[in-house]
N, CA, C and O atoms as a printed pandas DataFrame, in Angstrom:
     atom_number atom_name residue_name chain_id  residue_number  x_coord  y_coord  z_coord
0              1         N          MET        A               1    0.841   -1.174    0.000
1              2        CA          MET        A               1    0.000    0.000    0.000
2              3         C          MET        A               1    0.891    1.244    0.000
3              4         O          MET        A               1    1.805    1.362    0.816
4              5         N          ILE        A               2    0.620    2.152   -0.907
5              6        CA          ILE        A               2    1.402    3.385   -0.993
6              7         C          ILE        A               2    0.785    4.465   -0.112
7              8         O          ILE        A               2    1.479    5.070    0.705
8              9         N          PHE        A               3   -0.520    4.711   -0.273
9             10        CA          PHE        A               3   -1.209    5.755    0.462
10            11         C          PHE        A               3   -2.203    5.139    1.443
11            12         O          PHE        A               3   -2.591    3.979    1.310
12            13         N          LYS        A               4   -2.600    5.930    2.420
13            14        CA          LYS        A               4   -3.602    5.471    3.378
14            15         C          LYS        A               4   -4.933    5.245    2.671
15            16         O          LYS        A               4   -5.636    4.268    2.933
16            17         N          LEU        A               5   -5.266    6.166    1.770
17            18        CA          LEU        A               5   -6.534    6.095    1.048
18            19         C          LEU        A               5   -6.428    6.916   -0.221
19            20         O          LEU        A               5   -5.755    7.947   -0.241
20            21         N          VAL        A               6   -7.082    6.474   -1.275
21            22        CA          VAL        A               6   -7.161    7.254   -2.507
22            23         C          VAL        A               6   -8.506    7.956   -2.497
23            24         O          VAL        A               6   -9.552    7.330   -2.665
24            25         N          GLY        A               7   -8.463    9.254   -2.300
25            26        CA          GLY        A               7   -9.688   10.049   -2.271
26            27         C          GLY        A               7   -9.930   10.712   -3.609
27            28         O          GLY        A               7   -9.124   10.590   -4.532
28            29         N          ASP        A               8  -11.036   11.408   -3.708
29            30        CA          ASP        A               8  -11.375   12.127   -4.937
30            31         C          ASP        A               8  -12.071   13.420   -4.537
31            32         O          ASP        A               8  -13.300   13.481   -4.489
32            33         N          GLY        A               9  -11.301   14.432   -4.256
33            34        CA          GLY        A               9  -11.845   15.713   -3.831
34            35         C          GLY        A               9  -11.271   16.127   -2.491
35            36         O          GLY        A               9  -10.608   15.348   -1.806
36            37         N          ARG        A              10  -11.537   17.357   -2.140
37            38        CA          ARG        A              10  -11.015   17.934   -0.904
38            39         C          ARG        A              10  -12.135   18.032    0.121
39            40         O          ARG        A              10  -13.041   18.849   -0.041
40            41         N          PRO        A              11  -12.095   17.218    1.173
41            42        CA          PRO        A              11  -13.168   17.252    2.171
42            43         C          PRO        A              11  -13.026   18.387    3.177
43            44         O          PRO        A              11  -13.942   18.632    3.962
44            45         N          TYR        A              12  -11.920   19.064    3.165
45            46        CA          TYR        A              12  -11.658   20.143    4.114
46            47         C          TYR        A              12  -12.095   21.488    3.516
47            48         O          TYR        A              12  -12.251   21.608    2.301
48            49         N          PRO        A              13  -12.292   22.496    4.374
49            50        CA          PRO        A              13  -12.707   23.808    3.865
50            51         C          PRO        A              13  -11.615   24.482    3.040
51            52         O          PRO        A              13  -10.430   24.193    3.208
52            53         N          GLU        A              14  -12.018   25.369    2.161
53            54        CA          GLU        A              14  -11.075   26.123    1.323
54            55         C          GLU        A              14  -10.179   26.969    2.221
55            56         O          GLU        A              14  -10.659   27.669    3.113
56            57         N          HIS        A              15   -8.870   26.896    1.977
57            58        CA          HIS        A              15   -7.934   27.650    2.805
58            59         C          HIS        A              15   -7.466   28.932    2.143
59            60         O          HIS        A              15   -7.090   29.875    2.839
60            61         N          GLY        A              16   -7.477   28.995    0.830
61            62        CA          GLY        A              16   -7.145   30.210    0.116
62            63         C          GLY        A              16   -5.685   30.611    0.126
63            64         O          GLY        A              16   -5.370   31.765   -0.167
64            65         N          LEU        A              17   -4.783   29.700    0.454
65            66        CA          LEU        A              17   -3.352   30.040    0.478
66            67         C          LEU        A              17   -2.816   30.233   -0.934
67            68         O          LEU        A              17   -3.129   29.462   -1.841
68            69         N          SER        A              18   -2.013   31.264   -1.106
69            70        CA          SER        A              18   -1.348   31.511   -2.384
70            71         C          SER        A              18   -0.050   30.700   -2.434
71            72         O          SER        A              18    0.370   30.138   -1.423
72            73         N          SER        A              19    0.567   30.640   -3.578
73            74        CA          SER        A              19    1.859   29.960   -3.717
74            75         C          SER        A              19    2.894   30.573   -2.793
75            76         O          SER        A              19    3.700   29.861   -2.193
76            77         N          ARG        A              20    2.873   31.866   -2.682
77            78        CA          ARG        A              20    3.817   32.568   -1.807
78            79         C          ARG        A              20    3.595   32.185   -0.338
79            80         O          ARG        A              20    4.557   32.003    0.409
80            81         N          GLU        A              21    2.344   32.065    0.068
81            82        CA          GLU        A              21    2.041   31.678    1.451
82            83         C          GLU        A              21    2.437   30.227    1.730
83            84         O          GLU        A              21    2.926   29.909    2.814
84            85         N          TRP        A              22    2.224   29.348    0.744
85            86        CA          TRP        A              22    2.673   27.961    0.901
86            87         C          TRP        A              22    4.189   27.919    1.093
87            88         O          TRP        A              22    4.700   27.130    1.887
88            89         N          ALA        A              23    4.895   28.765    0.367
89            90        CA          ALA        A              23    6.363   28.778    0.431
90            91         C          ALA        A              23    6.879   29.173    1.815
91            92         O          ALA        A              23    8.030   28.889    2.147
92            93         N          GLN        A              24    6.054   29.816    2.615
93            94        CA          GLN        A              24    6.455   30.214    3.965
94            95         C          GLN        A              24    6.394   29.048    4.967
95            96         O          GLN        A              24    6.935   29.148    6.068
96            97         N          ILE        A              25    5.744   27.959    4.588
97            98        CA          ILE        A              25    5.620   26.791    5.469
98            99         C          ILE        A              25    6.847   25.909    5.275
99           100         O          ILE        A              25    7.091   25.442    4.163
100          101         N          PRO        A              26    7.623   25.669    6.326
101          102        CA          PRO        A              26    8.821   24.833    6.161
102          103         C          PRO        A              26    8.453   23.372    5.887
103          104         O          PRO        A              26    7.525   22.843    6.499
104          105         N          PRO        A              27    9.166   22.728    4.981
105          106        CA          PRO        A              27    8.885   21.318    4.694
106          107         C          PRO        A              27    9.230   20.426    5.891
107          108         O          PRO        A              27   10.124   20.730    6.681
108          109         N          ARG        A              28    8.504   19.336    5.994
109          110        CA          ARG        A              28    8.788   18.330    7.015
110          111         C          ARG        A              28    8.553   16.957    6.411
111          112         O          ARG        A              28    7.900   16.821    5.376
112          113         N          GLN        A              29    9.085   15.955    7.062
113          114        CA          GLN        A              29    8.916   14.598    6.557
114          115         C          GLN        A              29    7.507   14.090    6.840
115          116         O          GLN        A              29    6.957   14.294    7.922
116          117         N          VAL        A              30    6.941   13.423    5.838
117          118        CA          VAL        A              30    5.615   12.834    5.954
118          119         C          VAL        A              30    5.691   11.420    5.388
119          120         O          VAL        A              30    6.254   11.204    4.314
120          121         N          ARG        A              31    5.129   10.471    6.104
121          122        CA          ARG        A              31    5.089    9.093    5.603
122          123         C          ARG        A              31    4.025    8.987    4.509
123          124         O          ARG        A              31    2.918    9.503    4.663
124          125         N          LEU        A              32    4.361    8.323    3.415
125          126        CA          LEU        A              32    3.417    8.164    2.313
126          127         C          LEU        A              32    2.161    7.423    2.752
127          128         O          LEU        A              32    1.060    7.735    2.298
128          129         N          ASP        A              33    2.326    6.440    3.637
129          130        CA          ASP        A              33    1.170    5.635    4.037
130          131         C          ASP        A              33    0.241    6.331    5.024
131          132         O          ASP        A              33   -0.717    5.724    5.501
132          133         N          THR        A              34    0.515    7.610    5.340
133          134        CA          THR        A              34   -0.400    8.403    6.172
134          135         C          THR        A              34   -1.193    9.397    5.333
135          136         O          THR        A              34   -2.061   10.098    5.851
136          137         N          LEU        A              35   -0.897    9.457    4.043
137          138        CA          LEU        A              35   -1.529   10.439    3.161
138          139         C          LEU        A              35   -2.802    9.911    2.508
139          140         O          LEU        A              35   -2.894    8.743    2.132
140          141         N          ILE        A              36   -3.776   10.805    2.385
141          142        CA          ILE        A              36   -4.994   10.539    1.626
142          143         C          ILE        A              36   -4.933   11.456    0.414
143          144         O          ILE        A              36   -4.803   12.671    0.565
144          145         N          THR        A              37   -5.025   10.901   -0.769
145          146        CA          THR        A              37   -4.948   11.732   -1.974
146          147         C          THR        A              37   -6.252   12.496   -2.180
147          148         O          THR        A              37   -7.313   12.054   -1.740
148          149         N          THR        A              38   -6.172   13.626   -2.840
149          150        CA          THR        A              38   -7.378   14.382   -3.198
150          151         C          THR        A              38   -7.665   14.242   -4.690
151          152         O          THR        A              38   -8.600   14.850   -5.211
152          153         N          LYS        A              39   -6.865   13.449   -5.359
153          154        CA          LYS        A              39   -7.064   13.165   -6.786
154          155         C          LYS        A              39   -7.015   11.658   -6.969
155          156         O          LYS        A              39   -6.130   10.988   -6.437
156          157         N          ALA        A              40   -7.963   11.130   -7.720
157          158        CA          ALA        A              40   -7.993    9.698   -7.982
158          159         C          ALA        A              40   -7.314    9.362   -9.305
159          160         O          ALA        A              40   -7.041    8.195   -9.587
160          161         N          VAL        A              41   -7.040   10.385  -10.119
161          162        CA          VAL        A              41   -6.476   10.177  -11.451
162          163         C          VAL        A              41   -5.200   11.001  -11.585
163          164         O          VAL        A              41   -5.134   12.140  -11.122
164          165         N          LEU        A              42   -4.191   10.415  -12.222
165          166        CA          LEU        A              42   -2.925   11.100  -12.454
166          167         C          LEU        A              42   -2.600   11.077  -13.941
167          168         O          LEU        A              42   -2.759   10.056  -14.610
168          169         N          ASP        A              43   -2.151   12.200  -14.437
169          170        CA          ASP        A              43   -1.713   12.287  -15.825
170          171         C          ASP        A              43   -0.319   11.673  -15.918
171          172         O          ASP        A              43    0.607   12.158  -15.267
172          173         N          LEU        A              44   -0.155   10.645  -16.691
173          174        CA          LEU        A              44    1.122    9.948  -16.813
174          175         C          LEU        A              44    2.217   10.869  -17.338
175          176         O          LEU        A              44    3.385   10.692  -16.994
176          177         N          HIS        A              45    1.864   11.837  -18.155
177          178        CA          HIS        A              45    2.862   12.800  -18.637
178          179         C          HIS        A              45    3.463   13.583  -17.476
179          180         O          HIS        A              45    4.661   13.865  -17.472
180          181         N          SER        A              46    2.643   13.935  -16.495
181          182        CA          SER        A              46    3.144   14.654  -15.315
182          183         C          SER        A              46    4.098   13.792  -14.510
183          184         O          SER        A              46    5.118   14.272  -14.016
184          185         N          LEU        A              47    3.763   12.525  -14.380
185          186        CA          LEU        A              47    4.598   11.615  -13.601
186          187         C          LEU        A              47    5.968   11.426  -14.244
187          188         O          LEU        A              47    6.980   11.380  -13.545
188          189         N          LEU        A              48    6.003   11.319  -15.550
189          190        CA          LEU        A              48    7.246   10.983  -16.247
190          191         C          LEU        A              48    8.040   12.189  -16.735
191          192         O          LEU        A              48    9.173   12.031  -17.191
192          193         N          ALA        A              49    7.478   13.375  -16.651
193          194        CA          ALA        A              49    8.174   14.570  -17.139
194          195         C          ALA        A              49    9.396   14.880  -16.284
195          196         O          ALA        A              49    9.322   14.880  -15.055
196          197         N          LYS        A              50   10.512   15.141  -16.942
197          198        CA          LYS        A              50   11.745   15.453  -16.217
198          199         C          LYS        A              50   11.671   16.813  -15.545
199          200         O          LYS        A              50   12.304   17.028  -14.511
200          201         N          ASP        A              51   10.906   17.732  -16.119
201          202        CA          ASP        A              51   10.825   19.081  -15.558
202          203         C          ASP        A              51    9.497   19.331  -14.849
203          204         O          ASP        A              51    9.016   20.464  -14.823
204          205         N          SER        A              52    8.906   18.294  -14.278
205          206        CA          SER        A              52    7.571   18.421  -13.695
206          207         C          SER        A              52    7.509   19.391  -12.533
207          208         O          SER        A              52    6.440   19.936  -12.258
208          209         N          THR        A              53    8.607   19.627  -11.844
209          210        CA          THR        A              53    8.590   20.575  -10.727
210          211         C          THR        A              53    9.288   21.889  -11.081
211          212         O          THR        A              53    9.492   22.734  -10.209
212          213         N          PHE        A              54    9.650   22.066  -12.333
213          214        CA          PHE        A              54   10.403   23.250  -12.734
214          215         C          PHE        A              54    9.642   24.538  -12.443
215          216         O          PHE        A              54   10.230   25.513  -11.973
216          217         N          TYR        A              55    8.347   24.550  -12.716
217          218        CA          TYR        A              55    7.562   25.773  -12.547
218          219         C          TYR        A              55    6.783   25.813  -11.241
219          220         O          TYR        A              55    6.166   26.832  -10.930
220          221         N          GLY        A              56    6.797   24.742  -10.480
221          222        CA          GLY        A              56    6.022   24.704   -9.244
222          223         C          GLY        A              56    6.911   24.573   -8.026
223          224         O          GLY        A              56    8.135   24.673   -8.111
224          225         N          ASP        A              57    6.277   24.349   -6.900
225          226        CA          ASP        A              57    6.975   24.152   -5.642
226          227         C          ASP        A              57    7.685   22.804   -5.685
227          228         O          ASP        A              57    7.145   21.835   -6.217
228          229         N          LEU        A              58    8.869   22.740   -5.138
229          230        CA          LEU        A              58    9.598   21.466   -5.080
230          231         C          LEU        A              58    8.987   20.498   -4.082
231          232         O          LEU        A              58    9.233   19.293   -4.148
232          233         N          PHE        A              59    8.188   21.022   -3.154
233          234        CA          PHE        A              59    7.616   20.188   -2.109
234          235         C          PHE        A              59    6.104   20.048   -2.290
235          236         O          PHE        A              59    5.418   21.025   -2.593
236          237         N          PRO        A              60    5.592   18.843   -2.106
237          238        CA          PRO        A              60    4.143   18.651   -2.164
238          239         C          PRO        A              60    3.434   19.463   -1.077
239          240         O          PRO        A              60    4.029   19.821   -0.061
240          241         N          HIS        A              61    2.160   19.743   -1.314
241          242        CA          HIS        A              61    1.346   20.468   -0.353
242          243         C          HIS        A              61    0.372   19.492    0.301
243          244         O          HIS        A              61   -0.377   18.790   -0.377
244          245         N          VAL        A              62    0.397   19.464    1.628
245          246        CA          VAL        A              62   -0.447   18.566    2.409
246          247         C          VAL        A              62   -1.278   19.412    3.365
247          248         O          VAL        A              62   -0.770   20.353    3.974
248          249         N          VAL        A              63   -2.554   19.075    3.494
249          250        CA          VAL        A              63   -3.433   19.756    4.435
250          251         C          VAL        A              63   -3.792   18.775    5.547
251          252         O          VAL        A              63   -4.297   17.682    5.291
252          253         N          GLN        A              64   -3.525   19.181    6.778
253          254        CA          GLN        A              64   -3.901   18.359    7.928
254          255         C          GLN        A              64   -5.224   18.894    8.459
255          256         O          GLN        A              64   -5.333   20.062    8.834
256          257         N          TRP        A              65   -6.236   18.013    8.486
257          258        CA          TRP        A              65   -7.565   18.408    8.919
258          259         C          TRP        A              65   -8.256   17.232    9.583
259          260         O          TRP        A              65   -8.296   16.132    9.033
260          261         N          LYS        A              66   -8.799   17.467   10.762
261          262        CA          LYS        A              66   -9.486   16.425   11.537
262          263         C          LYS        A              66   -8.611   15.192   11.724
263          264         O          LYS        A              66   -9.093   14.061   11.651
264          265         N          GLY        A              67   -7.329   15.416   11.963
265          266        CA          GLY        A              67   -6.413   14.316   12.239
266          267         C          GLY        A              67   -5.927   13.538   11.030
267          268         O          GLY        A              67   -5.190   12.563   11.183
268          269         N          GLU        A              68   -6.319   13.944    9.841
269          270        CA          GLU        A              68   -5.908   13.259    8.610
270          271         C          GLU        A              68   -5.011   14.170    7.787
271          272         O          GLU        A              68   -5.085   15.394    7.894
272          273         N          LEU        A              69   -4.159   13.558    6.960
273          274        CA          LEU        A              69   -3.255   14.295    6.079
274          275         C          LEU        A              69   -3.706   14.100    4.631
275          276         O          LEU        A              69   -3.705   12.983    4.114
276          277         N          TYR        A              70   -4.089   15.197    3.989
277          278        CA          TYR        A              70   -4.583   15.166    2.610
278          279         C          TYR        A              70   -3.532   15.738    1.664
279          280         O          TYR        A              70   -3.075   16.868    1.835
280          281         N          LEU        A              71   -3.162   14.953    0.682
281          282        CA          LEU        A              71   -2.183   15.378   -0.316
282          283         C          LEU        A              71   -2.908   16.231   -1.355
283          284         O          LEU        A              71   -3.554   15.711   -2.265
284          285         N          GLU        A              72   -2.788   17.552   -1.200
285          286        CA          GLU        A              72   -3.511   18.484   -2.071
286          287         C          GLU        A              72   -2.801   18.682   -3.408
287          288         O          GLU        A              72   -3.449   18.741   -4.453
288          289         N          ASP        A              73   -1.494   18.783   -3.380
289          290        CA          ASP        A              73   -0.725   19.018   -4.602
290          291         C          ASP        A              73    0.588   18.243   -4.503
291          292         O          ASP        A              73    1.234   18.243   -3.455
292          293         N          GLY        A              74    0.978   17.590   -5.584
293          294        CA          GLY        A              74    2.238   16.855   -5.585
294          295         C          GLY        A              74    2.074   15.351   -5.664
295          296         O          GLY        A              74    2.957   14.600   -5.250
296          297         N          LEU        A              75    0.934   14.909   -6.199
297          298        CA          LEU        A              75    0.699   13.469   -6.313
298          299         C          LEU        A              75    1.798   12.795   -7.135
299          300         O          LEU        A              75    2.251   11.707   -6.780
300          301         N          HIS        A              76    2.228   13.424   -8.221
301          302        CA          HIS        A              76    3.272   12.817   -9.051
302          303         C          HIS        A              76    4.591   12.725   -8.283
303          304         O          HIS        A              76    5.342   11.769   -8.476
304          305         N          ARG        A              77    4.890   13.696   -7.417
305          306        CA          ARG        A              77    6.121   13.632   -6.613
306          307         C          ARG        A              77    6.041   12.493   -5.601
307          308         O          ARG        A              77    7.022   11.786   -5.370
308          309         N          ALA        A              78    4.876   12.327   -5.008
309          310        CA          ALA        A              78    4.689   11.253   -4.030
310          311         C          ALA        A              78    4.820    9.876   -4.699
311          312         O          ALA        A              78    5.420    8.961   -4.136
312          313         N          LEU        A              79    4.263    9.744   -5.885
313          314        CA          LEU        A              79    4.380    8.469   -6.594
314          315         C          LEU        A              79    5.813    8.199   -7.032
315          316         O          LEU        A              79    6.271    7.057   -7.001
316          317         N          ARG        A              80    6.512    9.238   -7.436
317          318        CA          ARG        A              80    7.933    9.057   -7.770
318          319         C          ARG        A              80    8.714    8.564   -6.555
319          320         O          ARG        A              80    9.563    7.681   -6.679
320          321         N          ALA        A              81    8.433    9.124   -5.393
321          322        CA          ALA        A              81    9.102    8.682   -4.163
322          323         C          ALA        A              81    8.811    7.201   -3.915
323          324         O          ALA        A              81    9.711    6.438   -3.564
324          325         N          ALA        A              82    7.564    6.803   -4.097
325          326        CA          ALA        A              82    7.193    5.391   -3.898
326          327         C          ALA        A              82    7.893    4.489   -4.909
327          328         O          ALA        A              82    8.337    3.394   -4.565
328          329         N          LEU        A              83    7.991    4.943   -6.148
329          330        CA          LEU        A              83    8.668    4.144   -7.178
330          331         C          LEU        A              83   10.158    3.981   -6.881
331          332         O          LEU        A              83   10.783    3.024   -7.340
332          333         N          HIS        A              84   10.719    4.904   -6.123
333          334        CA          HIS        A              84   12.124    4.832   -5.721
334          335         C          HIS        A              84   12.300    4.142   -4.368
335          336         O          HIS        A              84   13.344    4.254   -3.726
336          337         N          GLN        A              85   11.250    3.426   -3.952
337          338        CA          GLN        A              85   11.283    2.639   -2.711
338          339         C          GLN        A              85   11.422    3.492   -1.456
339          340         O          GLN        A              85   11.929    3.016   -0.439
340          341         N          ARG        A              86   10.975    4.756   -1.514
341          342        CA          ARG        A              86   11.024    5.616   -0.328
342          343         C          ARG        A              86    9.655    5.595    0.341
343          344         O          ARG        A              86    8.628    5.588   -0.338
344          345         N          SER        A              87    9.641    5.585    1.649
345          346        CA          SER        A              87    8.372    5.558    2.385
346          347         C          SER        A              87    8.004    6.932    2.942
347          348         O          SER        A              87    6.903    7.117    3.461
348          349         N          VAL        A              88    8.921    7.895    2.836
349          350        CA          VAL        A              88    8.643    9.256    3.308
350          351         C          VAL        A              88    9.016   10.264    2.222
351          352         O          VAL        A              88    9.805    9.969    1.323
352          353         N          LEU        A              89    8.436   11.451    2.325
353          354        CA          LEU        A              89    8.831   12.547    1.458
354          355         C          LEU        A              89    8.727   13.832    2.261
355          356         O          LEU        A              89    8.040   13.888    3.282
356          357         N          HIS        A              90    9.406   14.849    1.796
357          358        CA          HIS        A              90    9.335   16.158    2.437
358          359         C          HIS        A              90    8.181   16.927    1.795
359          360         O          HIS        A              90    8.089   17.029    0.572
360          361         N          ALA        A              91    7.307   17.464    2.639
361          362        CA          ALA        A              91    6.143   18.200    2.158
362          363         C          ALA        A              91    5.881   19.395    3.065
363          364         O          ALA        A              91    6.291   19.422    4.225
364          365         N          ARG        A              92    5.190   20.377    2.507
365          366        CA          ARG        A              92    4.728   21.510    3.303
366          367         C          ARG        A              92    3.357   21.118    3.859
367          368         O          ARG        A              92    2.466   20.739    3.099
368          369         N          VAL        A              93    3.188   21.206    5.172
369          370        CA          VAL        A              93    1.931   20.777    5.800
370          371         C          VAL        A              93    1.217   21.974    6.419
371          372         O          VAL        A              93    1.749   22.639    7.309
372          373         N          LEU        A              94    0.017   22.235    5.940
373          374        CA          LEU        A              94   -0.843   23.277    6.471
374          375         C          LEU        A              94   -1.814   22.637    7.454
375          376         O          LEU        A              94   -2.551   21.721    7.090
376          377         N          GLU        A              95   -1.819   23.108    8.685
377          378        CA          GLU        A              95   -2.727   22.569    9.703
378          379         C          GLU        A              95   -3.961   23.471    9.787
379          380         O          GLU        A              95   -3.883   24.625   10.210
380          381         N          LEU        A              96   -5.106   22.909    9.371
381          382        CA          LEU        A              96   -6.367   23.658    9.434
382          383         C          LEU        A              96   -7.107   23.306   10.710
383          384         O          LEU        A              96   -7.099   22.155   11.149
384          385         N          GLN        A              97   -7.744   24.301   11.300
385          386        CA          GLN        A              97   -8.561   24.088   12.497
386          387         C          GLN        A              97   -9.981   23.724   12.063
387          388         O          GLN        A              97  -10.456   24.180   11.023
388          389         N          GLU        A              98  -10.638   22.916   12.852
389          390        CA          GLU        A              98  -12.026   22.504   12.522
390          391         C          GLU        A              98  -12.993   23.631   12.735
391          392         O          GLU        A              98  -14.192   23.467   12.510
């Protein structure tokens, strides 16, 4: 098992963070098997592209809400980590209050 659950959508409230605000959150290690995805489908071109993180954040974005960790952005990075036999990745984690 790679992820805790494969979800389809964001069950948490809209946070409205900009890219600049996400960049202010320091990355931390997150276990892949604790993540719930917010996308059920991945574009294979994104997964295999050599420059897939060139224009975006190097770290995936995770939202912690109601005790769960939701992978909001960076599914292709998380899958690459799993394909390289890694069980953790560095991600920016936003903690939302209920």
